[in-house]
PDB file of C-alpha atoms and ligand atoms in Angstrom:
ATOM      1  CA  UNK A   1      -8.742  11.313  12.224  1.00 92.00           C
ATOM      2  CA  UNK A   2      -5.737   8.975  11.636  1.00 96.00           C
ATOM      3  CA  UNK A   3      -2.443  10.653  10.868  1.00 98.00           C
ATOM      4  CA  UNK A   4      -0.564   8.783   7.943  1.00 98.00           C
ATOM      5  CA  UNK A   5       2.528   9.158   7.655  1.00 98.00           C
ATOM      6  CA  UNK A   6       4.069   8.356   3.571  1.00 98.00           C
ATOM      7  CA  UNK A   7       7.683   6.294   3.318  1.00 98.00           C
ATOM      8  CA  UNK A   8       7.695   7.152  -0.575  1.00 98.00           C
ATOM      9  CA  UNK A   9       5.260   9.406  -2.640  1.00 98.00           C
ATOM     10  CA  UNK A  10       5.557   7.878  -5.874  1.00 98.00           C
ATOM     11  CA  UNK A  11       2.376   6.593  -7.568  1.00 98.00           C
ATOM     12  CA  UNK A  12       1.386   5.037  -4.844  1.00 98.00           C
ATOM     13  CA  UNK A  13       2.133   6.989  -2.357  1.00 98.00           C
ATOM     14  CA  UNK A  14       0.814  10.052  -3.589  1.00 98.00           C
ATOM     15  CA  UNK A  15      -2.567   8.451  -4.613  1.00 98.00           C
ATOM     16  CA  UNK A  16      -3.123   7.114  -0.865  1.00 98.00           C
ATOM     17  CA  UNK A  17      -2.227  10.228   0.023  1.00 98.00           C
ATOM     18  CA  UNK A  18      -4.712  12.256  -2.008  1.00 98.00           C
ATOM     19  CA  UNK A  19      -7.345   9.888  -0.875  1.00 98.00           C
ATOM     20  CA  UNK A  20      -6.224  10.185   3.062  1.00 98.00           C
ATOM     21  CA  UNK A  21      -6.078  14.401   2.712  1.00 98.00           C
ATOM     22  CA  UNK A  22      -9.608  14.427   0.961  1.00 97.00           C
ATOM     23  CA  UNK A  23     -10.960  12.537   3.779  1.00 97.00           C
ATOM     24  CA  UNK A  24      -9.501  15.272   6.112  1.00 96.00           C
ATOM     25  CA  UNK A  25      -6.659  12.569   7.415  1.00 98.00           C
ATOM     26  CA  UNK A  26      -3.460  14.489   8.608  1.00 98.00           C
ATOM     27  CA  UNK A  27      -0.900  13.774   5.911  1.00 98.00           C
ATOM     28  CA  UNK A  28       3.135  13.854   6.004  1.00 98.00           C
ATOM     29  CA  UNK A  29       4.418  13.113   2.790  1.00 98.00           C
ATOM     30  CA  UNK A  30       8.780  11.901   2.273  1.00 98.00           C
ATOM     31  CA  UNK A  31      10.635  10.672  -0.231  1.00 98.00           C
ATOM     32  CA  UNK A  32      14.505  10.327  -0.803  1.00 98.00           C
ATOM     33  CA  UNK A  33      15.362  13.176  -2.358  1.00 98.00           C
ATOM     34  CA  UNK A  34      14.159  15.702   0.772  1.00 97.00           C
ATOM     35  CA  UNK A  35      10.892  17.660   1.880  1.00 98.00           C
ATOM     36  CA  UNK A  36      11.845  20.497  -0.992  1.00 98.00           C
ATOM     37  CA  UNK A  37      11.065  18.541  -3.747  1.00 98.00           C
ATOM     38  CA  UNK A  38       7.147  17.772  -2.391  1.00 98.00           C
ATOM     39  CA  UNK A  39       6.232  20.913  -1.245  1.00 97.00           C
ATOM     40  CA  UNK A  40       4.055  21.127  -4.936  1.00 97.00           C
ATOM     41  CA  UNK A  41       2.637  18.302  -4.266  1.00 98.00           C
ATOM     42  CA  UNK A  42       1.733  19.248  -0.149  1.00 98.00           C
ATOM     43  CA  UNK A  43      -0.004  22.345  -1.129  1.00 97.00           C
ATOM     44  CA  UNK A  44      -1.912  20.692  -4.023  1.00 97.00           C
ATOM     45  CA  UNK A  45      -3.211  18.514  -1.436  1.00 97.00           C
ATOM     46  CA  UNK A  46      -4.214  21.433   0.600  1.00 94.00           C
ATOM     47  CA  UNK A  47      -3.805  21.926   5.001  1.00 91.00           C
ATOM     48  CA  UNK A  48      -3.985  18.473   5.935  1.00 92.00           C
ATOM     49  CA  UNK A  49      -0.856  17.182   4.233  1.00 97.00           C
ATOM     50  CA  UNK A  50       2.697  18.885   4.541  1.00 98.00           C
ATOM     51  CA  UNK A  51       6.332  17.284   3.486  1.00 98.00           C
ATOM     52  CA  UNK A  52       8.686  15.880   5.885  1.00 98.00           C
ATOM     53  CA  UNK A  53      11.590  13.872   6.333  1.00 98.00           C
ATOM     54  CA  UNK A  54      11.088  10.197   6.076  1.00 97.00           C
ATOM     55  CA  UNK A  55      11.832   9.937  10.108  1.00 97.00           C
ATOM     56  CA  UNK A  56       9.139  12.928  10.948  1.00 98.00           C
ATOM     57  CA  UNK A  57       6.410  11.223   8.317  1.00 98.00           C
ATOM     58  CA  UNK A  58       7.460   7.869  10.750  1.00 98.00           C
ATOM     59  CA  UNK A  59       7.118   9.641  13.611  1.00 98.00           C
ATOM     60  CA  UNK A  60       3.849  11.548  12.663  1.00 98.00           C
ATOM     61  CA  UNK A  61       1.831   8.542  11.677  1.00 98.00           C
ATOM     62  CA  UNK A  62      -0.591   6.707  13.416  1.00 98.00           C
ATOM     63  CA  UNK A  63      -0.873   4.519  10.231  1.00 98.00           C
ATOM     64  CA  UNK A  64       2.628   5.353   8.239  1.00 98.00           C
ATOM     65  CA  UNK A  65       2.411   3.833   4.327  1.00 98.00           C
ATOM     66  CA  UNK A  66       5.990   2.025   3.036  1.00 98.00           C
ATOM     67  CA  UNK A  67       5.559   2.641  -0.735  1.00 98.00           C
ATOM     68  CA  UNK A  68       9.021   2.872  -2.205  1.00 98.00           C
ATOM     69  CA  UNK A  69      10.992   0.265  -4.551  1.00 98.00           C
ATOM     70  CA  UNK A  70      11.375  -3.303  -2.554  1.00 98.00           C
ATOM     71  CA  UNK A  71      15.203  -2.935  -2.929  1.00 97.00           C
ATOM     72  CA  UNK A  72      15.464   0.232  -0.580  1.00 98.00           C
ATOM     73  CA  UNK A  73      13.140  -1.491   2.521  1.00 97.00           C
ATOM     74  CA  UNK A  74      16.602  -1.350   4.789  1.00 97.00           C
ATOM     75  CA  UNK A  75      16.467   2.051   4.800  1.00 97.00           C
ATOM     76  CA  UNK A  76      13.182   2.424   6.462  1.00 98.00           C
ATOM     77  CA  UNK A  77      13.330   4.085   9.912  1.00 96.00           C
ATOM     78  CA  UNK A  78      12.765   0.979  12.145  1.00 97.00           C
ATOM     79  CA  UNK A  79      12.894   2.520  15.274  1.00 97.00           C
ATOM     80  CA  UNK A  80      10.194   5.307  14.963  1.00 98.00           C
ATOM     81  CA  UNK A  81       7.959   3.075  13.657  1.00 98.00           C
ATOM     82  CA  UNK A  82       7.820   0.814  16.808  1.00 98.00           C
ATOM     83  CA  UNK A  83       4.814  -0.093  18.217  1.00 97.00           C
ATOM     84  CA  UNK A  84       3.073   1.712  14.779  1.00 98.00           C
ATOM     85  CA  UNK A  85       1.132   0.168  12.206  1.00 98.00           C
ATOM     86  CA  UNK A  86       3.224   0.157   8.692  1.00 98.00           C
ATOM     87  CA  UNK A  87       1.353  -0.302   5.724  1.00 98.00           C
ATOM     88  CA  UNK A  88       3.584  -2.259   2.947  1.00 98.00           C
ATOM     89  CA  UNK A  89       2.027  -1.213  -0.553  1.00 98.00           C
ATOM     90  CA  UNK A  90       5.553  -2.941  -1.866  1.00 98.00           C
ATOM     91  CA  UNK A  91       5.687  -5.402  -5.239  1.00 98.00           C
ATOM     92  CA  UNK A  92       9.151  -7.318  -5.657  1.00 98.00           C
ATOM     93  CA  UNK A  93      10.463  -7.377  -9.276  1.00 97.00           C
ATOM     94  CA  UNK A  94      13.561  -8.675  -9.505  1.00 97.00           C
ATOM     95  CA  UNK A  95      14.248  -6.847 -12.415  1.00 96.00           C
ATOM     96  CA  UNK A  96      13.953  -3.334 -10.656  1.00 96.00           C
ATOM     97  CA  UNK A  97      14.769  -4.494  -7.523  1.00 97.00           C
ATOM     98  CA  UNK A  98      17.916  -7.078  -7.925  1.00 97.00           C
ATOM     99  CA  UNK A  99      17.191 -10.717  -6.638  1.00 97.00           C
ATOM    100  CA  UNK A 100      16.890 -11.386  -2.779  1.00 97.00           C
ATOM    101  CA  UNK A 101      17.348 -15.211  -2.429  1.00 96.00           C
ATOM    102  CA  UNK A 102      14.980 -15.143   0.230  1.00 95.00           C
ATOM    103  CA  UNK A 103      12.378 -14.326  -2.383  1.00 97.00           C
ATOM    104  CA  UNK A 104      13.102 -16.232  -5.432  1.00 97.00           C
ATOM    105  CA  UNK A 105      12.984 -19.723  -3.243  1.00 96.00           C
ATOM    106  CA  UNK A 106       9.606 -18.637  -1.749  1.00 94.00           C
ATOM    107  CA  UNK A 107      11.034 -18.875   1.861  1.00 96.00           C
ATOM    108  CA  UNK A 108       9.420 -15.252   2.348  1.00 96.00           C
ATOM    109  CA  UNK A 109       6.841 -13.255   0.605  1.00 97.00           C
ATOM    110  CA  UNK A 110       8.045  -9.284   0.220  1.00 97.00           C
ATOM    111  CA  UNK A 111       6.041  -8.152   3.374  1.00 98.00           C
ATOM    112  CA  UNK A 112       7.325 -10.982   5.819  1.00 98.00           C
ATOM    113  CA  UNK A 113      11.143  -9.445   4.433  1.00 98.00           C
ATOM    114  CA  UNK A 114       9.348  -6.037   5.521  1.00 98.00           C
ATOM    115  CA  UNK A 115       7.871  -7.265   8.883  1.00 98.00           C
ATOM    116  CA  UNK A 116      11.333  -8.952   9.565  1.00 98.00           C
ATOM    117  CA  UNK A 117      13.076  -5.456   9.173  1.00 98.00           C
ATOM    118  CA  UNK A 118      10.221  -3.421  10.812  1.00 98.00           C
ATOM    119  CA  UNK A 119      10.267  -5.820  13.953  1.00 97.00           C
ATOM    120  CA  UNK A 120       8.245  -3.690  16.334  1.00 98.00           C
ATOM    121  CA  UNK A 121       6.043  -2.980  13.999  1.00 98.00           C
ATOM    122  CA  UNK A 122       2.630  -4.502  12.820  1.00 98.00           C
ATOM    123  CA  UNK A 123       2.623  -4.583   8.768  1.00 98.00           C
ATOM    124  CA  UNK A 124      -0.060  -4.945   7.097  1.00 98.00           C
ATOM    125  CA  UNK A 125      -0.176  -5.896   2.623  1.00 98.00           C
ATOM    126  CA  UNK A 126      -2.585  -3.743   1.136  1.00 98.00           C
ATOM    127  CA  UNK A 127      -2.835  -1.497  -1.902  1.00 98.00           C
ATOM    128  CA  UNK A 128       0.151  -3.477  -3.631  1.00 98.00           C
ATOM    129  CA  UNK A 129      -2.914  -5.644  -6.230  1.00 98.00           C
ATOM    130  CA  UNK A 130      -4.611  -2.459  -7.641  1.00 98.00           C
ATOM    131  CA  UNK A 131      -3.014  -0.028 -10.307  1.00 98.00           C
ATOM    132  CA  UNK A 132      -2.361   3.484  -8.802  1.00 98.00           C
ATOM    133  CA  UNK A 133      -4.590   5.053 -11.386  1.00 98.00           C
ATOM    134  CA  UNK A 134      -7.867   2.571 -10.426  1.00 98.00           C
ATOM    135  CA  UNK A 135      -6.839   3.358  -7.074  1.00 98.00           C
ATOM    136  CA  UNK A 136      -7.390   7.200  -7.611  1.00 98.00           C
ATOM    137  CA  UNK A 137     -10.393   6.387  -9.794  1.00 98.00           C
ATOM    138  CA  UNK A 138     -12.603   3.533  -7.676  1.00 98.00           C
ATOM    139  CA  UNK A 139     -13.247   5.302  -4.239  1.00 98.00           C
ATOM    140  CA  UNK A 140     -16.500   5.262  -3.458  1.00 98.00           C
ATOM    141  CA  UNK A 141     -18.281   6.567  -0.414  1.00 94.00           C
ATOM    142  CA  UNK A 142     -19.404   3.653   2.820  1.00 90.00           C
ATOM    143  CA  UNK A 143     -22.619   1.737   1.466  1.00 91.00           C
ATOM    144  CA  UNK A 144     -21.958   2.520  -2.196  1.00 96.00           C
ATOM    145  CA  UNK A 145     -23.187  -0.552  -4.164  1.00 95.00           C
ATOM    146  CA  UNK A 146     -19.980  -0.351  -6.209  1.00 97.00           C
ATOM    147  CA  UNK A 147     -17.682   0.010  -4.026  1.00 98.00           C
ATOM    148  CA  UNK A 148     -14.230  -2.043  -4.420  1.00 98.00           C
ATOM    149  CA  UNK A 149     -12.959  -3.942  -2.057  1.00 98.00           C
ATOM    150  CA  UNK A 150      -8.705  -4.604  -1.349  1.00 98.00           C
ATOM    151  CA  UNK A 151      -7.596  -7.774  -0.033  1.00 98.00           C
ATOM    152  CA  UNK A 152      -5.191  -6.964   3.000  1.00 98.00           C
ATOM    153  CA  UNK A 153      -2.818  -9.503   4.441  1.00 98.00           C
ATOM    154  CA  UNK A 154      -1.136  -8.736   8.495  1.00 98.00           C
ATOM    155  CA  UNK A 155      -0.131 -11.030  11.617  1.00 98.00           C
ATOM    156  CA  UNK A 156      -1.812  -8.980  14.089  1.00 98.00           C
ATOM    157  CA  UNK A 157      -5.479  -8.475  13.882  1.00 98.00           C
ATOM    158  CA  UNK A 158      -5.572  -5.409  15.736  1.00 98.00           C
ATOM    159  CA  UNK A 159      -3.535  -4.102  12.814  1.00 98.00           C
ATOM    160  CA  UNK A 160      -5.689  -5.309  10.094  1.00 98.00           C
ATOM    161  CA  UNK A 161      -8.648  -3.848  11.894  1.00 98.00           C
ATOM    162  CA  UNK A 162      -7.300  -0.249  11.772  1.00 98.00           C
ATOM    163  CA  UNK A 163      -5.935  -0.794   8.469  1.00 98.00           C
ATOM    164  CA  UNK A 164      -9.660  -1.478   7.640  1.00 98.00           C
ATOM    165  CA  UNK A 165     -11.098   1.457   9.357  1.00 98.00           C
ATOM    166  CA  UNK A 166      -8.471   3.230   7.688  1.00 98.00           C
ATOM    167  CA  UNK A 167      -9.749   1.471   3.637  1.00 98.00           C
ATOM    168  CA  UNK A 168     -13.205   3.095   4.738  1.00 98.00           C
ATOM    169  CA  UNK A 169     -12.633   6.217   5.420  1.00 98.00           C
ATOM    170  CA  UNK A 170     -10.749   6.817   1.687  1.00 98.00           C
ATOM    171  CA  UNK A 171     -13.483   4.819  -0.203  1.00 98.00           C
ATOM    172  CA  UNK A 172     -12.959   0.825  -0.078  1.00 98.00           C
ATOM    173  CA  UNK A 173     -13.666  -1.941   1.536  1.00 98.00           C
ATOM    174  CA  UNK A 174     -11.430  -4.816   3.406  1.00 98.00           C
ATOM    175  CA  UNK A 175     -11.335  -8.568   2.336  1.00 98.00           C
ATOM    176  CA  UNK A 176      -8.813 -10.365   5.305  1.00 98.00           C
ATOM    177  CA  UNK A 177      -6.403 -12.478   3.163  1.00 98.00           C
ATOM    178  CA  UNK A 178      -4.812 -13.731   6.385  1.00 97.00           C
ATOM    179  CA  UNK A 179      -1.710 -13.362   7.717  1.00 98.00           C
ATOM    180  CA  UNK A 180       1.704 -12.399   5.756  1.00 98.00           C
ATOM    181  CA  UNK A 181       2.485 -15.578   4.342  1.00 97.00           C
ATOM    182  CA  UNK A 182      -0.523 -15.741   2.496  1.00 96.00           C
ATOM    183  CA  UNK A 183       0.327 -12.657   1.385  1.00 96.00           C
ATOM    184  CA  UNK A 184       1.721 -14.393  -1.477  1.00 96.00           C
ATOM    185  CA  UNK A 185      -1.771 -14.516  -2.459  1.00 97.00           C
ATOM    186  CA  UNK A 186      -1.858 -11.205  -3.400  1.00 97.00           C
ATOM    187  CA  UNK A 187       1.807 -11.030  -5.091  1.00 96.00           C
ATOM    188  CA  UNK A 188       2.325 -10.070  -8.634  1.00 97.00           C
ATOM    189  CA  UNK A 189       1.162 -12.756 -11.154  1.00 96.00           C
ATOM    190  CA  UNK A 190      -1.859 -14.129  -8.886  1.00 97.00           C
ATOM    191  CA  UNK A 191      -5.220 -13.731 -10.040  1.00 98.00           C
ATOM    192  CA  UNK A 192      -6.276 -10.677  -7.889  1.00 98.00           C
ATOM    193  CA  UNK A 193      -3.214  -8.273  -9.073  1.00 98.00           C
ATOM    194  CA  UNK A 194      -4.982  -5.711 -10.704  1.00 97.00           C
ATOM    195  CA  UNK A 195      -7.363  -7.862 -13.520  1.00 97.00           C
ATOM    196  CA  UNK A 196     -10.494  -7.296 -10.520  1.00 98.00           C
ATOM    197  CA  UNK A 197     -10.196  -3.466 -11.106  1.00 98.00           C
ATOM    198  CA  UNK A 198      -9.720  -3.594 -14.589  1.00 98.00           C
ATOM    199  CA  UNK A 199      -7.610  -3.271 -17.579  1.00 97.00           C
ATOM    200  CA  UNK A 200      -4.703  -0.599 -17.631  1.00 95.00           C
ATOM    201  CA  UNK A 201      -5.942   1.121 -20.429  1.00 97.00           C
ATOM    202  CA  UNK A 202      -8.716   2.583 -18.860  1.00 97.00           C
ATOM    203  CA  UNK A 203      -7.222   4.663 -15.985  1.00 97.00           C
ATOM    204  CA  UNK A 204     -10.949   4.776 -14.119  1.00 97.00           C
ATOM    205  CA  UNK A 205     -11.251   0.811 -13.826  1.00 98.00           C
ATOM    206  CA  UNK A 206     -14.018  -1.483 -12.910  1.00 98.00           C
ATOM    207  CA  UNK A 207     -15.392  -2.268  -9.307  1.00 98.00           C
ATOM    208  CA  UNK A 208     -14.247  -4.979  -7.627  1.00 98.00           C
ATOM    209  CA  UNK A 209     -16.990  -6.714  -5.269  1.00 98.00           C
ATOM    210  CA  UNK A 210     -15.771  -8.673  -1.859  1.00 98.00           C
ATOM    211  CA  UNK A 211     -17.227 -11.857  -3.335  1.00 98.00           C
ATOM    212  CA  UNK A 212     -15.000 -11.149  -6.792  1.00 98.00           C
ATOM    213  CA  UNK A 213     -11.710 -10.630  -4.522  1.00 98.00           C
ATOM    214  CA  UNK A 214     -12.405 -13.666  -2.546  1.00 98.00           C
ATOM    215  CA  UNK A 215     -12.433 -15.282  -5.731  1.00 97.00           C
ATOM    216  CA  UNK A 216      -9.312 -14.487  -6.893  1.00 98.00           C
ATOM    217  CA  UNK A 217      -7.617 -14.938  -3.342  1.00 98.00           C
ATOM    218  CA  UNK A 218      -9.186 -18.542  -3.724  1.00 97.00           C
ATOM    219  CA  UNK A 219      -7.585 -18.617  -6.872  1.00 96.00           C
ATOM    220  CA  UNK A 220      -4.394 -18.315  -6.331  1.00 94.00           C
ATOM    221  CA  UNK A 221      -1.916 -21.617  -6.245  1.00 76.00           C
ATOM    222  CA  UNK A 222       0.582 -21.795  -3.772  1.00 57.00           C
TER     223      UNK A 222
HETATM  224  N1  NAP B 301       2.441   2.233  -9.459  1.00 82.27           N
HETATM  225  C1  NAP B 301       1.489   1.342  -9.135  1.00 82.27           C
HETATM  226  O1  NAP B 301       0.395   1.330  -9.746  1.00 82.27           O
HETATM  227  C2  NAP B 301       1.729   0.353  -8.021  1.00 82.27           C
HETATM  228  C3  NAP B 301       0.650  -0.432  -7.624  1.00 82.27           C
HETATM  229  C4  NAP B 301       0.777  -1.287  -6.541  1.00 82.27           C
HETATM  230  C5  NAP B 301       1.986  -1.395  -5.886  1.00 82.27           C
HETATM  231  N2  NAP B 301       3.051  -0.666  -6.306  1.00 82.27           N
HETATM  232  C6  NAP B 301       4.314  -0.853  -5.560  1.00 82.27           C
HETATM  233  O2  NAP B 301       4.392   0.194  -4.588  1.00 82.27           O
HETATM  234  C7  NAP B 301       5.743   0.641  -4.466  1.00 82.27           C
HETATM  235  C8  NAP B 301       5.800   2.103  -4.892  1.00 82.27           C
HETATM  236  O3  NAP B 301       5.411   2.168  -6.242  1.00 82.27           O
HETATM  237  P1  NAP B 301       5.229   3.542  -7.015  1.00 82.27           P
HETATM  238  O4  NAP B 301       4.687   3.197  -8.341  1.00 82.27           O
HETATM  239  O5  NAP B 301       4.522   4.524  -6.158  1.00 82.27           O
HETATM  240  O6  NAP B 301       6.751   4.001  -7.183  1.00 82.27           O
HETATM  241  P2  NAP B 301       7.291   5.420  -7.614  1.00 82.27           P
HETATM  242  O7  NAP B 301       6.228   6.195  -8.321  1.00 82.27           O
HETATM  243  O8  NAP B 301       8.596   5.180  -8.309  1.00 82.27           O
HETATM  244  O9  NAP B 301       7.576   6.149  -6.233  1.00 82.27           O
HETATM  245  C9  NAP B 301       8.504   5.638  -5.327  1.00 82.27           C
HETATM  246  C10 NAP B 301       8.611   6.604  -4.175  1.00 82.27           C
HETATM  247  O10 NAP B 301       9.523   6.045  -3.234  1.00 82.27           O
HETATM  248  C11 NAP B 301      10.481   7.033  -2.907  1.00 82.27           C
HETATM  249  N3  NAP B 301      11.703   6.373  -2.492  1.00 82.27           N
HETATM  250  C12 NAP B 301      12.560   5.638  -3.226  1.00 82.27           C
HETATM  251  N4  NAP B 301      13.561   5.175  -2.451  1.00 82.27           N
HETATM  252  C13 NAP B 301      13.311   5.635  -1.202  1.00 82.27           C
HETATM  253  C14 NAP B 301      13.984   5.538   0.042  1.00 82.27           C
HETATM  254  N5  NAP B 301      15.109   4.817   0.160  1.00 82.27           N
HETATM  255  N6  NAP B 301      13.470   6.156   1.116  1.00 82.27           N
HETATM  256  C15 NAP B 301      12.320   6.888   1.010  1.00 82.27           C
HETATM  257  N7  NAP B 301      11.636   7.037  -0.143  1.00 82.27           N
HETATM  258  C16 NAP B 301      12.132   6.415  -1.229  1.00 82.27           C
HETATM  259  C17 NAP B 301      10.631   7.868  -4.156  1.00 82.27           C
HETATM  260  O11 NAP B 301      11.205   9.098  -3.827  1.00 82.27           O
HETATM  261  P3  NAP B 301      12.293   9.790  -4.793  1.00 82.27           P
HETATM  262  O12 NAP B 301      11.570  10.036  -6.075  1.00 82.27           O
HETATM  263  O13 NAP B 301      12.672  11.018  -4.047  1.00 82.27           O
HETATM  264  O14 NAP B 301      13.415   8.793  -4.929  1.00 82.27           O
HETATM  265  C18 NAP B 301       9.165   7.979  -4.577  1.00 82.27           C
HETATM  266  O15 NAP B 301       8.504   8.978  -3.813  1.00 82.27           O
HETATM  267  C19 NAP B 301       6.578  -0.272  -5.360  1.00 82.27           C
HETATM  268  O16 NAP B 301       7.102  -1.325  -4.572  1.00 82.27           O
HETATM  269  C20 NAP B 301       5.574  -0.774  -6.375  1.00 82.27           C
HETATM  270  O17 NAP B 301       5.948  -2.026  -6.919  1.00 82.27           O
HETATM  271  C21 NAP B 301       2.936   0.221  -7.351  1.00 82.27           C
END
C-alpha cells in the first residue's frame, strides 16, 4: 500500500482521495482552513483516510497529491516533501490565479513553476486533463476493456513509474507524455483536456483508450 498524502481536498483532491481509500491506500487529507473542517469528509471515507495538517499529509505520503489553486503553490511544504514524489493535479488560469509572467510567455509550463519550488522533489502532471466528476465516474478495475487511460508528464522516470503503479491501483491506466515541458501538452486548451472523457454534462463520462490519449497528446501544437 502507498500512503498519499492530499495538499488540497477540493474536487480534486477529494476524488483521488476516494479512489486511493477504496483501494485500501492510507489517506491524509489537508486543506487551508485546518484538519476540523475534513473530519466529515475522513470518516466518510472510512479507516484508511484521516485529516491532517498540510505538513503531516507531506510528511505521511509516500506519493503526496498538490491539488490546490496554482496561485497558492509557494505555500507548499518544500522541505517535507524532499526526496518524495509530488503529484501536481494543478491548471493555471490566470483569471483565478493572477498572471505569473513566467507563464503567459511560455518560458514554463505550471508543473516546471511547481518542480522549481518543490526542488527535492520528483513531480509528476497527472489528473489535471480529466473533470473531477469523470474522474470519480471512469475507474475501472486492471484488464477492464474500458478502462481510461491519463497522460502523465515527470523528469524522473522512477517517479512516473510509481505514479503509474499508483493510476492502477485506483482504476486507470498511464500514457508517458514525457517530461515537464511537454507537459504543456496536457495544459488547458489542448486537445486531451477533458473532451477524451467526455462532455461535462454527463458527470459519468466516456472511456478514454491509450491509443485515443496518444492522439490528442500528438495533437497538441506547441
Ligand atoms: N475540479 C476539476 O475538475 C479539476 C480537474 C483537473 C484539475 N483541476 C485543478 O486541480 C486544482 C484543484 O482543483 P479543485 O477543483 O479540486 O479545487 P477546489 O475544489 O477549489 O479545492 C481546492 C483545495 O485546495 C485547498 N487549498 C487552497 N489553498 C490552499 C493552500 N494554500 N494550502 C493548502 N490547501 C489549499 C482548499 O482548501 P480550503 O477549502 O480549506 O481553502 C481545497 O481543499 C486546481 O489547480 C484545478 O485547476 C481541477
Amino acid at each position: 500500500m502507498t500512503t498519499v498524502g492530499l495538499i488540497g481536498s477540493g474536487h480534486i483532491g477529494g476524488t483521488v482521495a476516494r479512489l486511493a481509500a477504496a483501494a485500501g491506500h492510507p489517506v491524509v487529507l489537508s486543506n487551508s482552513r485546518g484538519p476540523d473542517t475534513l473530519a466529515e469528509l475522513a470518516s466518510e471515507l472510512g479507516p484508511p483516510a484521516r485529516a491532517g495538517t498540510g505538513q503531516e499529509a507531506a510528511e505521511a505520503g509516500d506519493i503526496v497529491v498538490v491539488t490546490i489553486p496554482l496561485r497558492a503553490f509557494a505555500t507548499v511544504p518544500a522541505v517535507p516533501l524532499a526526496g518524495k514524489v509530488a503529484i501536481d493535479t494543478c491548471n493555471y488560469y490566470p483569471q483565478r490565479d493572477g498572471h505569473i509572467p513566467e507563464l503567459d510567455s511560455g518560458a514554463l509550463t505550471s508543473s516546471e513553476l511547481i518542480q522549481r519550488h518543490l526542488a527535492g522533489s520528483a513531480v509528476v502532471k497527472v489528473f489535471n486533463n480529466i473533470f473531477c466528476k469523470h474522474l470519480e465516474w471512469l475507474s475501472r478495475p486492471p484488464g477492464a476493456p474500458d478502462r481510461s487511460f491519463l497522460p502523465i508528464a515527470g523528469d524522473n522516470p522512477e517517479a512516473k513509474a510509481a505514479v503509474a503503479a499508483f493510476l492502477d491501483s485506483i482504476g486507470y491506466g498511464a500514457v508517458d507524455a514525457g517530461p515537464l515541458a511537454e507537459g504543456r501538452r496536457q495544459q488547458p486548451g489542448t486537445p486531451v483536456y477533458g473532451a477524451p472523457y467526455g462532455s461535462f454534462d454527463d458527470e459519468k463520462g466516456q472511456p478514454a483508450s491509450a491509443d485515443a490519449i496518444r492522439e490528442a497528446l500528438a495533437a497538441a501544437s506547441r
